[in-house]
Structures are given as structure tokens and as C-alpha cells.
C-alpha positions as MATLAB code, in Angstrom:
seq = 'XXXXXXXXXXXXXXXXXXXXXXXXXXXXXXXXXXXXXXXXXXXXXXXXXXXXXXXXXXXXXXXXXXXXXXXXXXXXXXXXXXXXXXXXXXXXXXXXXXXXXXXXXXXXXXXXXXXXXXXXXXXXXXXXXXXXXXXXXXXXXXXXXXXXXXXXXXXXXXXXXXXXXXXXXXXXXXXXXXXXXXXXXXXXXXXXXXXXXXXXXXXXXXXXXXXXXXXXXXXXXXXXXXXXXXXXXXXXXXXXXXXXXXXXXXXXXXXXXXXXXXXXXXXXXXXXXXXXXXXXXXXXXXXXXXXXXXXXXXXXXXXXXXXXXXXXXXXXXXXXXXXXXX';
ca = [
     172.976   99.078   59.806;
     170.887   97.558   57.174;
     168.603   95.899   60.182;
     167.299   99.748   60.534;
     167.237  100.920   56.842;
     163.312   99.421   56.613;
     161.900  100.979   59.196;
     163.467  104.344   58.631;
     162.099  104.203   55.620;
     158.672  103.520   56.408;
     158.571  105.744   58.969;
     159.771  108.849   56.654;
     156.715  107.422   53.686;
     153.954  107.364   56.790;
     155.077  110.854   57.641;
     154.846  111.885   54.353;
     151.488  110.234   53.911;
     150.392  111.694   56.511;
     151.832  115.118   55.945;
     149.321  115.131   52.298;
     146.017  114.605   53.891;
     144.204  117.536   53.410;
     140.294  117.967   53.301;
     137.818  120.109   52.297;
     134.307  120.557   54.231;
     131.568  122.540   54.376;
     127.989  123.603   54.266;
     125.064  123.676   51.733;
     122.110  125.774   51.806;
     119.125  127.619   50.696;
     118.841  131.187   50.287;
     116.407  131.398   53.396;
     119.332  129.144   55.184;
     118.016  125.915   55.048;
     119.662  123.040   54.213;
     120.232  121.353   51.132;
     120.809  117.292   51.002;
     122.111  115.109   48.067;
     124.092  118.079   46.603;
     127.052  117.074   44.299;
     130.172  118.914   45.327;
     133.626  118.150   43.268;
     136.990  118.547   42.193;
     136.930  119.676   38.656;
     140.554  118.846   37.943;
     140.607  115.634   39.984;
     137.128  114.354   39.028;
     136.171  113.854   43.006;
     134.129  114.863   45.355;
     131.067  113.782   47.384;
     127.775  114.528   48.458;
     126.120  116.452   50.650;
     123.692  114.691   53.638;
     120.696  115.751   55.564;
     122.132  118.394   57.033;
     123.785  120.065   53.682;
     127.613  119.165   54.901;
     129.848  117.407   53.053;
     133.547  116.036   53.640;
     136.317  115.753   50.758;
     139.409  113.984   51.860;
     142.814  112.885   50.925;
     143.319  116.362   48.596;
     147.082  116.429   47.272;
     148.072  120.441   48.054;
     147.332  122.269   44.769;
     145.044  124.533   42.559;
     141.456  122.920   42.168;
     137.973  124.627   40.926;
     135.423  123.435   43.481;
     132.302  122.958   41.817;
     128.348  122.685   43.875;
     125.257  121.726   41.776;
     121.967  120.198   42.125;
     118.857  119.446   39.901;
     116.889  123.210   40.321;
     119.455  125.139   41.430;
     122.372  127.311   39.401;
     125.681  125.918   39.815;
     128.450  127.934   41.700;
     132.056  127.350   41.721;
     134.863  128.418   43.750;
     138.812  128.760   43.007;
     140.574  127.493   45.336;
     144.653  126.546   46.456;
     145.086  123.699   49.197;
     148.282  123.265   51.232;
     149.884  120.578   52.771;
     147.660  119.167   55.638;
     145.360  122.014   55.383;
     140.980  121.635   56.342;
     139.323  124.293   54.122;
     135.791  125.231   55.054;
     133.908  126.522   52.119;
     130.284  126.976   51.977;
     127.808  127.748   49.614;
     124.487  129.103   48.705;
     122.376  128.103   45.778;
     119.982  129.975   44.418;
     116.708  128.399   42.719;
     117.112  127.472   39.058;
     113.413  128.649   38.017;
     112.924  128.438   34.035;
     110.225  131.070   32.623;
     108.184  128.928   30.201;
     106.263  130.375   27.587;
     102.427  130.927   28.393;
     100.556  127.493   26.386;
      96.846  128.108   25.620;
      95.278  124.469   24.106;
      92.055  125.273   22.695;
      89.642  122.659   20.780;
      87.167  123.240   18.532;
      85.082  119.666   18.063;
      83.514  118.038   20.593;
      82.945  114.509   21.050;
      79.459  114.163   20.285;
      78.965  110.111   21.543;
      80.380  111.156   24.851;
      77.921  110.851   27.717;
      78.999  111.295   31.531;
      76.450  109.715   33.337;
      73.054  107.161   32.668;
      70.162  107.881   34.687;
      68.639  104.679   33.087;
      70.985  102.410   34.512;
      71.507  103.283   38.195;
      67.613  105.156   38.159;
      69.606  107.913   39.866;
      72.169  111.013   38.590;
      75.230  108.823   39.073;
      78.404  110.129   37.261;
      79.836  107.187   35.194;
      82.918  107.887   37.585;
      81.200  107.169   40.590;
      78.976  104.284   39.207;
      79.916  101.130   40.187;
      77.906   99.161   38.125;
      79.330   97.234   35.107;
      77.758   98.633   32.157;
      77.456   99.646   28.609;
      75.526  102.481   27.074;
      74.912  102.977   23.261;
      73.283  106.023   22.408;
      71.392  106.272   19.076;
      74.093  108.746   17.553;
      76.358  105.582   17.273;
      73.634  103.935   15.335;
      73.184  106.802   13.008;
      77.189  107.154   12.585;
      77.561  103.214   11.916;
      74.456  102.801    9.693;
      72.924   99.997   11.709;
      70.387   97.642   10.633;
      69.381   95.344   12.800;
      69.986   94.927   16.851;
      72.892   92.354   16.557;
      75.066   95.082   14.635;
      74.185   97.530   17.638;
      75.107   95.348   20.487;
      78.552   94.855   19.003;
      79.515   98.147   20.457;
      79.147   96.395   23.688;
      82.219   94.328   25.111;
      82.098   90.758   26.155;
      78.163   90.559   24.253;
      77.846   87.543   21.548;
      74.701   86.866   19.796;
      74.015   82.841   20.264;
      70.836   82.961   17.617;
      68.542   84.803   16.265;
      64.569   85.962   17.001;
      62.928   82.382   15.501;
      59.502   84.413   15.400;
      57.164   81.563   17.340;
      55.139   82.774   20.240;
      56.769   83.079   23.532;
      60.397   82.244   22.151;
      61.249   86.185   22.762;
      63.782   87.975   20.848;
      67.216   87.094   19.772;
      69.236   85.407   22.401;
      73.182   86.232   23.387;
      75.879   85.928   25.577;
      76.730   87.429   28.623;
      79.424   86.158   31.000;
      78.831   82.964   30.075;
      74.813   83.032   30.286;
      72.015   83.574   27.451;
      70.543   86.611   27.911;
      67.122   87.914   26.092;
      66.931   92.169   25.493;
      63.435   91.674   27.492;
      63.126   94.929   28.927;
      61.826   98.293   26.829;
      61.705  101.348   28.730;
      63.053   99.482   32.266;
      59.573   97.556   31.507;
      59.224   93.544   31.145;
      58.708   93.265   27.150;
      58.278   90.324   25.049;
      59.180   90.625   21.747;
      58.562   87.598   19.398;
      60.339   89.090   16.282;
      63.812   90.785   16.034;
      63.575   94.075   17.429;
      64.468   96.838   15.016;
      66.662   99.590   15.983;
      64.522  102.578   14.052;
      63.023  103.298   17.220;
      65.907  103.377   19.453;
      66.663  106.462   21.920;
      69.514  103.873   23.251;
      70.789  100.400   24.662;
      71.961  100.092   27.820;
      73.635   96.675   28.763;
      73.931   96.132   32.454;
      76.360   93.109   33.413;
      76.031   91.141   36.541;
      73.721   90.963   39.766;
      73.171   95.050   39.108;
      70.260   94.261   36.785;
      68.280   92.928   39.521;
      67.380   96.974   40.108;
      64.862   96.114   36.917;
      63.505   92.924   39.118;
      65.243   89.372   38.687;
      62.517   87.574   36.505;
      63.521   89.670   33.605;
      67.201   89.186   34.163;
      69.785   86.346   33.911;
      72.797   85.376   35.459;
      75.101   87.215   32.560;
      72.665   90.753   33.743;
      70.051   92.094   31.256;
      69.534   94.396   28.269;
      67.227   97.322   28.296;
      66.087   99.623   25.306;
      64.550  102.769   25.488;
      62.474  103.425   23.240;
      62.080  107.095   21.165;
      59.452  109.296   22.303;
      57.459  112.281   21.795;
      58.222  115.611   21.954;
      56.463  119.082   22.186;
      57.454  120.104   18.681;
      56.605  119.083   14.830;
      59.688  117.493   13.429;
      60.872  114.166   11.589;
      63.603  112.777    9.028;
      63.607  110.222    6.698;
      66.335  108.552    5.185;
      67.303  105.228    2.701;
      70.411  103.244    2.863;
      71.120  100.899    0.226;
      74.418   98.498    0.833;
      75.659   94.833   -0.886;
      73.803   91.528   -1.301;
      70.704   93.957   -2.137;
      70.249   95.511    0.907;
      67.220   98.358    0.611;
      65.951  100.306    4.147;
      64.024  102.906    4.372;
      63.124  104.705    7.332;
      60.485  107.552    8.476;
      60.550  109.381   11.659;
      57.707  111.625   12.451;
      56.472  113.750   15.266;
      53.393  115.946   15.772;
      51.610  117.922   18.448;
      48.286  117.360   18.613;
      47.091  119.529   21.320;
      48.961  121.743   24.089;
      49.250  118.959   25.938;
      49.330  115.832   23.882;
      51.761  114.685   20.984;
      52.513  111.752   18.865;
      55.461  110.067   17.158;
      55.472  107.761   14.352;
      58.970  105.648   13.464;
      58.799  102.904   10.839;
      61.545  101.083    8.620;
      60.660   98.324    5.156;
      64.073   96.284    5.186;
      64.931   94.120    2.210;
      67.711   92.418    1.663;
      69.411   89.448    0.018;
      72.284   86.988    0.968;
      75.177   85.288   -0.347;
      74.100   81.902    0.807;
      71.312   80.075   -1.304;
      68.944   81.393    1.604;
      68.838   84.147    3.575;
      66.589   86.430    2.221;
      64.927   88.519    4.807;
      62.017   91.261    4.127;
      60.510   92.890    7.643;
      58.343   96.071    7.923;
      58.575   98.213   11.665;
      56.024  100.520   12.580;
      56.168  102.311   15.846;
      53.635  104.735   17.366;
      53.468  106.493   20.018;
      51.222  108.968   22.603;
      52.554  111.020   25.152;
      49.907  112.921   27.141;
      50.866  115.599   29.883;
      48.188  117.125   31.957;
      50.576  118.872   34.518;
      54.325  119.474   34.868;
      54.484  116.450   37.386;
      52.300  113.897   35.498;
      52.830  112.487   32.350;
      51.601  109.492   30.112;
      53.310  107.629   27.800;
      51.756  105.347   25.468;
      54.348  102.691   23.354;
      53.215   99.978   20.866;
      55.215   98.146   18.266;
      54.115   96.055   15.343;
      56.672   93.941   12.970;
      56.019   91.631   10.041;
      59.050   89.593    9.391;
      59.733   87.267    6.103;
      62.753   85.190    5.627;
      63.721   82.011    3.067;
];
């Protein structure tokens, strides 16, 4: 007798197992029909449920018989729920149909009021064509003169600071043929030998009074301004301030520590309806810290600017420096 107890007794707990397998499957869609996929569909009370595939079906099985809230939701889409009562090896079908979970924002209106006024989109200088800095792909730096004026700069190696990866290796010694200040560029010395995209020598420091802007070109690019001006490291160019058709000028004085006096005068006439002149000059003075240092330089730079037709123009640029320093 006791040889057929066991597997009476499994056979009554697989029937009973079996008899409790209830499911619960169905679709999930749009509200034009189509499919939705990834959908979480669950049990509240039993904290199950799975999720739907490509098609928007899903399959929940091994339900004990009971009350349940079936509950369908997805990122963007209400939630719906359905009551439901499973019985005893019972396969509900119960689909659904979410609607879209659109959120009316608030209109936003962003207004500014100050613009940046260093911001320039493009250099015409540097690629000698209307390039967008976005679709340049030169390696380059351009410093307008409105940085200068913001910063209070005195003297060139101040302005080429606002240029990355530039390092000033010494300054102008003043003997013939020496050139300008020298610096750094990608591992080369580099001279700023070109004024207005034209070879310059300068045997002083040049003086950043009459400076429209800087433009630092890295690289094999400056080779657009010819390669005997250039180096290795690329080039630096200044343009120069010119004329224009109107009568205008400032002039200004900046005093700052170790006895530093500068004053500057910038002045512009029209001479005729078709010729004008500019005059820009700065007397710099100033002491040191050290036991010697003391510089003393005086900048004068005029210029012509002759137009005898809308297509034709001269321009006429001279410079003249007298530098002291102990």
C-alpha cells in the first residue's frame, strides 16, 4: 500500500499545478492601430508582469485565479488600467489603447539686450576670402583693437597674450636688421614681420596705438602671405588703422604703477573729396621695479589714403619710433 502512496501523491500536486496556470495576453497599440513595443504591463497586487515586443503583445503566466488591477504604461503615453477576476486555468485576452501623453508647456520668449561687442564671425584678412570662422580651416587667432581698448594695452607683448600657445622669447633689441620682438610658436621663433599682409621690418617694438587688429595664423596656412616672411610656428600680421571719409579722433592718457605715463592722439581729416589723412601717435614713460628698466618711446603714425574711383584706391602707411631704455 505504502509502495503507491508517493506517486498518488504527486500525481494529485502535478494536477493541481497544473490546474493553476492561468495567463493573461494581449495586444498594445496606438490610437491609429499601430503597435506599441517595450510597454510595461503588470499585476498591481502581485507586482508582475512583462513587456510588450515588436509587435505590442505581451504574455503573463502562472496567474493564481483571483482579483488583480492590470495596469499598461509607457514613457508618453497616459496609463490605463483594467479590473479584472482570473479563474482556474483560464487565458484572458485584454488589449489596450494608449493615448499620447502630450504636456502643454508654457510659451518661453528669451530675449537679450547686450551684445557681445569682441565677437567677430569671420576674417577676410586671414583666408583673403569671406570665409565664416566655421568653415575656416585654418588655425588662427584674431584680436581686434576693441580688446586692446577694453584691456588697456601698452605694448605688443600684452596684446599677443590673447593669443593661445604665443610666448614672447625677447624683446625688439633696436639694431638694424634684428626686426621686432621675437616669440614662440609651436615650437619655432616667429617675428610679427608682416603689416597690412605686406613684408615689414620693424627695428623697434611695434606699438599697438595704431592697431586696427592682430591676426596670428599658426602653421603651413601662412604661406598664403609668401614663405620668406613666415616660419615654421606660421606668422603674425598687423593691420594697421586707416583713413576714413570723415573728421574724427580721440585722445586719451593712462597712468598705472612703477610710473607708467601714455598718452595717445588719434586724428583723422579729409582733405579733399577724395583724399584723407590719419594721424595716431603715443609718448610712453615708464619706470621699473628692477634697478633698470626704464623705458621712454614716442610713436607717430601717418597716413594717406587717396581714392580716385570706387574701384581704385591708394593707401599710403609710414611709421616712425624713438625708443630709450636704461
Amino acid at each position: 500500500m505504502n509502495k503507491y502512496l508517493l506517486p498518488i501523491l504527486l500525481l494529485i500536486g502535478m494536477q493541481s499545478a497544473f490546474a493553476q496556470q492561468s495567463q493573461i495576453s494581449g495586444t498594445v497599440t496606438k490610437t491609429n492601430g499601430n503597435p506599441i513595443e517595450f510597454v510595461n504591463v503588470a499585476l498591481k497586487e502581485k507586482n508582475t508582469g512583462a513587456v510588450t515586443n515588436q509587435n505590442g503583445q505581451y504574455i503573463i503566466s502562472d496567474i493564481t485565479p483571483g482579483r488583480y488591477t492590470l495596469v499598461c504604461s509607457f514613457v508618453g503615453y497616459q496609463s490605463a488600467e483594467r479590473k479584472i477576476q482570473i479563474k482556474e486555468d483560464e487565458n484572458l485576452n485584454i488589449n489596450f489603447t494608449l493615448k499620447d501623453d502630450a504636456l502643454q508647456l508654457d510659451e518661453i520668449t528669451v530675449n537679450y539686450t547686450q551684445k557681445n561687442k569682441f565677437h567677430r564671425d569671420s576674417s577676410f584678412i586671414v583666408s583673403k576670402i569671406p570665409l565664416k570662422d566655421i568653415e575656416n580651416p585654418q588655425v588662427y587667432n584674431s584680436i581686434p583693437k576693441t580688446i586692446l581698448k577694453e584691456q588697456v594695452v601698452t605694448n605688443m607683448n600684452d596684446a599677443l597674450k590673447n593669443a593661445t600657445g604665443v610666448t614672447r622669447l625677447w624683446e625688439s633689441t633696436g639694431r638694424g636688421g634684428d626686426g621686432a620682438e621675437f616669440y614662440s610658436m609651436r615650437g619655432f621663433s616667429v617675428q610679427p614681420t608682416l603689416v597690412n599682409g605686406m613684408p615689414a621690418i620693424n627695428n623697434a617694438g611695434l606699438d599697438p596705438a595704431n592697431v586696427e587688429s592682430i591676426d596670428i595664423i599658426k602653421g603651413p596656412s601662412g604661406t598664403l602671405f609668401g614663405s620668406p616672411v613666415i616660419s615654421y610656428g606660421g606668422m603674425i600680421n598687423i593691420t594697421t588703422k586707416q583713413p576714413y571719409e570723415s573728421f574724427g579722433g580721440s585722445i586719451n592718457y593712462i597712468t598705472g604703477s612703477n610710473g607708467l605715463n601714455r598718452f595717445a592722439a588719434d586724428v583723422n581729416s579729409k582733405i579733399t573729396d577724395q583724399s584723407f589723412a590719419r594721424v595716431n601717435m603715443a609718448y610712453n614713460k615708464q619706470n621699473s621695479f628692477q634697478d633698470a628698466g626704464f623705458s621712454e618711446s614716442l610713436f607717430i603714425a601717418p597716413s594717406f589714403k587717396f581714392k580716385p574711383s570706387d574701384k581704385l584706391t591708394f593707401l599710403v602707411n609710414t611709421a616712425f619710433s624713438i625708443f630709450r631704455k636704461r
